[in-house]
């Protein structure tokens, strides 16, 4: 049995290690050079005292972006870029903002994203099965 498993794994390794053709490499190069996207997402949670935000843009082989979060202790922001030279942090800030998250049962959480639009939620203590309610306008 071991002999058959060993032979099968050698065959799989040989297939996976097969050289990539020049046509495949050229197609991948063209796709990378022409790739474009941009997205953003943001959560501002006043219920649990947290926030998160991220944006990213790709134009060809260059990606730039930024993410930021706060958790009641710190607010951290990182700006980055990635290209043929690899991934690099180009700016980083961290600020102490408190002694930890402060729960606010009357707060709301606002959510926004490139694909989902915007909406907000609040705590709903009247329903034991669903603890948050959507308060979209």
PDB file of C-alpha atoms in Angstrom:
ATOM      1  CA  UNK A   1       0.000   0.000   0.000  1.00  0.00           C
ATOM      2  CA  UNK A   2       2.780   2.413   0.950  1.00  0.00           C
ATOM      3  CA  UNK A   3       4.429   1.804  -2.424  1.00  0.00           C
ATOM      4  CA  UNK A   4       1.284   2.942  -4.288  1.00  0.00           C
ATOM      5  CA  UNK A   5       0.882   6.067  -2.160  1.00  0.00           C
ATOM      6  CA  UNK A   6       4.532   6.896  -2.711  1.00  0.00           C
ATOM      7  CA  UNK A   7       4.271   6.443  -6.492  1.00  0.00           C
ATOM      8  CA  UNK A   8       1.069   8.535  -6.614  1.00  0.00           C
ATOM      9  CA  UNK A   9       2.718  11.348  -4.651  1.00  0.00           C
ATOM     10  CA  UNK A  10       5.698  11.294  -7.049  1.00  0.00           C
ATOM     11  CA  UNK A  11       3.355  11.600 -10.030  1.00  0.00           C
ATOM     12  CA  UNK A  12       1.498  14.537  -8.429  1.00  0.00           C
ATOM     13  CA  UNK A  13       4.823  16.230  -7.639  1.00  0.00           C
ATOM     14  CA  UNK A  14       5.969  15.802 -11.226  1.00  0.00           C
ATOM     15  CA  UNK A  15       2.776  17.353 -12.588  1.00  0.00           C
ATOM     16  CA  UNK A  16       2.921  20.293 -10.170  1.00  0.00           C
ATOM     17  CA  UNK A  17       6.585  20.900 -10.954  1.00  0.00           C
ATOM     18  CA  UNK A  18       5.971  20.969 -14.707  1.00  0.00           C
ATOM     19  CA  UNK A  19       7.527  24.019 -16.345  1.00  0.00           C
ATOM     20  CA  UNK A  20       5.276  26.943 -17.170  1.00  0.00           C
ATOM     21  CA  UNK A  21       5.152  27.759 -20.857  1.00  0.00           C
ATOM     22  CA  UNK A  22       6.266  31.109 -22.262  1.00  0.00           C
ATOM     23  CA  UNK A  23       2.662  31.756 -23.350  1.00  0.00           C
ATOM     24  CA  UNK A  24       1.394  31.242 -19.800  1.00  0.00           C
ATOM     25  CA  UNK A  25       4.077  33.542 -18.408  1.00  0.00           C
ATOM     26  CA  UNK A  26       3.224  36.223 -20.966  1.00  0.00           C
ATOM     27  CA  UNK A  27      -0.490  35.962 -20.199  1.00  0.00           C
ATOM     28  CA  UNK A  28       0.201  36.334 -16.470  1.00  0.00           C
ATOM     29  CA  UNK A  29       2.456  39.353 -17.124  1.00  0.00           C
ATOM     30  CA  UNK A  30      -0.251  41.036 -19.218  1.00  0.00           C
ATOM     31  CA  UNK A  31      -2.943  40.341 -16.620  1.00  0.00           C
ATOM     32  CA  UNK A  32      -0.763  41.817 -13.868  1.00  0.00           C
ATOM     33  CA  UNK A  33       0.073  44.926 -15.883  1.00  0.00           C
ATOM     34  CA  UNK A  34      -3.599  45.580 -16.667  1.00  0.00           C
ATOM     35  CA  UNK A  35      -5.128  44.730 -13.282  1.00  0.00           C
ATOM     36  CA  UNK A  36      -7.123  47.540 -11.667  1.00  0.00           C
ATOM     37  CA  UNK A  37      -9.307  47.642  -8.578  1.00  0.00           C
ATOM     38  CA  UNK A  38     -10.181  49.863  -5.675  1.00  0.00           C
ATOM     39  CA  UNK A  39     -12.154  49.106  -2.531  1.00  0.00           C
ATOM     40  CA  UNK A  40     -12.840  50.429   0.911  1.00  0.00           C
ATOM     41  CA  UNK A  41     -14.560  49.285   4.068  1.00  0.00           C
ATOM     42  CA  UNK A  42     -15.265  50.970   7.372  1.00  0.00           C
ATOM     43  CA  UNK A  43     -16.791  49.956  10.701  1.00  0.00           C
ATOM     44  CA  UNK A  44     -17.375  52.533  13.424  1.00  0.00           C
ATOM     45  CA  UNK A  45     -18.666  50.573  16.426  1.00  0.00           C
ATOM     46  CA  UNK A  46     -19.834  52.937  19.176  1.00  0.00           C
ATOM     47  CA  UNK A  47     -21.460  49.995  21.010  1.00  0.00           C
ATOM     48  CA  UNK A  48     -18.209  48.124  21.681  1.00  0.00           C
ATOM     49  CA  UNK A  49     -15.859  51.122  21.281  1.00  0.00           C
ATOM     50  CA  UNK A  50     -13.963  49.904  18.253  1.00  0.00           C
ATOM     51  CA  UNK A  51     -13.298  50.998  14.716  1.00  0.00           C
ATOM     52  CA  UNK A  52     -11.723  49.561  11.598  1.00  0.00           C
ATOM     53  CA  UNK A  53     -11.077  51.116   8.199  1.00  0.00           C
ATOM     54  CA  UNK A  54      -9.283  49.838   5.115  1.00  0.00           C
ATOM     55  CA  UNK A  55      -8.766  51.131   1.588  1.00  0.00           C
ATOM     56  CA  UNK A  56      -6.737  49.626  -1.217  1.00  0.00           C
ATOM     57  CA  UNK A  57      -6.096  50.473  -4.870  1.00  0.00           C
ATOM     58  CA  UNK A  58      -4.317  48.483  -7.529  1.00  0.00           C
ATOM     59  CA  UNK A  59      -3.103  49.941 -10.801  1.00  0.00           C
ATOM     60  CA  UNK A  60      -1.140  47.403 -12.778  1.00  0.00           C
ATOM     61  CA  UNK A  61       1.590  45.911 -10.644  1.00  0.00           C
ATOM     62  CA  UNK A  62       1.392  48.602  -7.950  1.00  0.00           C
ATOM     63  CA  UNK A  63      -0.865  48.304  -4.907  1.00  0.00           C
ATOM     64  CA  UNK A  64      -1.300  51.095  -2.358  1.00  0.00           C
ATOM     65  CA  UNK A  65      -3.444  50.985   0.723  1.00  0.00           C
ATOM     66  CA  UNK A  66      -4.123  51.982   4.262  1.00  0.00           C
ATOM     67  CA  UNK A  67      -5.699  50.321   7.263  1.00  0.00           C
ATOM     68  CA  UNK A  68      -6.558  51.707  10.647  1.00  0.00           C
ATOM     69  CA  UNK A  69      -8.120  50.311  13.799  1.00  0.00           C
ATOM     70  CA  UNK A  70      -8.870  51.341  17.341  1.00  0.00           C
ATOM     71  CA  UNK A  71      -9.751  49.024  20.184  1.00  0.00           C
ATOM     72  CA  UNK A  72     -10.171  51.328  23.160  1.00  0.00           C
ATOM     73  CA  UNK A  73      -6.475  51.091  23.960  1.00  0.00           C
ATOM     74  CA  UNK A  74      -4.745  52.344  20.794  1.00  0.00           C
ATOM     75  CA  UNK A  75      -5.478  53.762  17.363  1.00  0.00           C
ATOM     76  CA  UNK A  76      -3.096  52.320  14.795  1.00  0.00           C
ATOM     77  CA  UNK A  77      -2.797  53.376  11.161  1.00  0.00           C
ATOM     78  CA  UNK A  78      -0.584  51.753   8.543  1.00  0.00           C
ATOM     79  CA  UNK A  79      -0.057  52.927   4.963  1.00  0.00           C
ATOM     80  CA  UNK A  80       1.570  50.461   2.591  1.00  0.00           C
ATOM     81  CA  UNK A  81       2.527  49.795  -0.977  1.00  0.00           C
ATOM     82  CA  UNK A  82       3.448  46.681  -2.909  1.00  0.00           C
ATOM     83  CA  UNK A  83       4.988  46.328  -6.342  1.00  0.00           C
ATOM     84  CA  UNK A  84       7.763  44.434  -8.077  1.00  0.00           C
ATOM     85  CA  UNK A  85      10.011  45.330  -5.114  1.00  0.00           C
ATOM     86  CA  UNK A  86       7.714  43.640  -2.573  1.00  0.00           C
ATOM     87  CA  UNK A  87       5.492  44.850   0.259  1.00  0.00           C
ATOM     88  CA  UNK A  88       6.535  47.918   2.252  1.00  0.00           C
ATOM     89  CA  UNK A  89       5.059  49.926   5.085  1.00  0.00           C
ATOM     90  CA  UNK A  90       5.499  53.570   4.085  1.00  0.00           C
ATOM     91  CA  UNK A  91       3.956  55.176   7.169  1.00  0.00           C
ATOM     92  CA  UNK A  92       2.831  53.901  10.537  1.00  0.00           C
ATOM     93  CA  UNK A  93       1.221  55.768  13.436  1.00  0.00           C
ATOM     94  CA  UNK A  94       0.063  54.509  16.815  1.00  0.00           C
ATOM     95  CA  UNK A  95      -1.640  56.614  19.447  1.00  0.00           C
ATOM     96  CA  UNK A  96      -2.711  55.571  22.950  1.00  0.00           C
ATOM     97  CA  UNK A  97      -6.399  56.487  23.299  1.00  0.00           C
ATOM     98  CA  UNK A  98      -7.605  54.953  26.567  1.00  0.00           C
ATOM     99  CA  UNK A  99      -7.713  52.167  29.117  1.00  0.00           C
ATOM    100  CA  UNK A 100      -9.740  49.782  27.020  1.00  0.00           C
ATOM    101  CA  UNK A 101     -13.056  49.587  25.237  1.00  0.00           C
ATOM    102  CA  UNK A 102     -16.064  51.218  26.884  1.00  0.00           C
ATOM    103  CA  UNK A 103     -19.363  49.419  26.296  1.00  0.00           C
ATOM    104  CA  UNK A 104     -22.204  51.745  25.278  1.00  0.00           C
ATOM    105  CA  UNK A 105     -25.605  49.983  25.184  1.00  0.00           C
ATOM    106  CA  UNK A 106     -27.162  53.070  23.563  1.00  0.00           C
ATOM    107  CA  UNK A 107     -24.531  53.384  20.822  1.00  0.00           C
ATOM    108  CA  UNK A 108     -24.776  52.249  17.245  1.00  0.00           C
ATOM    109  CA  UNK A 109     -22.395  50.619  14.805  1.00  0.00           C
ATOM    110  CA  UNK A 110     -22.070  52.157  11.343  1.00  0.00           C
ATOM    111  CA  UNK A 111     -20.831  49.901   8.564  1.00  0.00           C
ATOM    112  CA  UNK A 112     -19.807  50.954   5.041  1.00  0.00           C
ATOM    113  CA  UNK A 113     -18.197  49.106   2.174  1.00  0.00           C
ATOM    114  CA  UNK A 114     -17.583  49.400  -1.542  1.00  0.00           C
ATOM    115  CA  UNK A 115     -19.851  46.453  -2.312  1.00  0.00           C
ATOM    116  CA  UNK A 116     -22.344  46.561   0.563  1.00  0.00           C
ATOM    117  CA  UNK A 117     -23.201  50.240   0.791  1.00  0.00           C
ATOM    118  CA  UNK A 118     -23.894  51.675   4.238  1.00  0.00           C
ATOM    119  CA  UNK A 119     -26.018  50.597   7.168  1.00  0.00           C
ATOM    120  CA  UNK A 120     -26.166  50.892  10.947  1.00  0.00           C
ATOM    121  CA  UNK A 121     -27.180  48.606  13.785  1.00  0.00           C
ATOM    122  CA  UNK A 122     -28.182  49.140  17.418  1.00  0.00           C
ATOM    123  CA  UNK A 123     -28.622  46.795  20.349  1.00  0.00           C
ATOM    124  CA  UNK A 124     -32.106  45.297  20.599  1.00  0.00           C
ATOM    125  CA  UNK A 125     -32.784  44.140  24.141  1.00  0.00           C
ATOM    126  CA  UNK A 126     -36.439  43.402  23.338  1.00  0.00           C
ATOM    127  CA  UNK A 127     -35.584  40.293  21.312  1.00  0.00           C
ATOM    128  CA  UNK A 128     -33.773  37.391  23.005  1.00  0.00           C
ATOM    129  CA  UNK A 129     -32.874  35.709  19.704  1.00  0.00           C
ATOM    130  CA  UNK A 130     -31.597  38.701  17.738  1.00  0.00           C
ATOM    131  CA  UNK A 131     -29.472  41.062  19.804  1.00  0.00           C
ATOM    132  CA  UNK A 132     -28.929  43.698  17.127  1.00  0.00           C
ATOM    133  CA  UNK A 133     -31.418  45.406  14.865  1.00  0.00           C
ATOM    134  CA  UNK A 134     -30.799  46.932  11.493  1.00  0.00           C
ATOM    135  CA  UNK A 135     -31.688  50.642  11.536  1.00  0.00           C
ATOM    136  CA  UNK A 136     -31.240  51.399   7.829  1.00  0.00           C
ATOM    137  CA  UNK A 137     -33.118  54.446   6.678  1.00  0.00           C
TER     138      UNK A 137
END
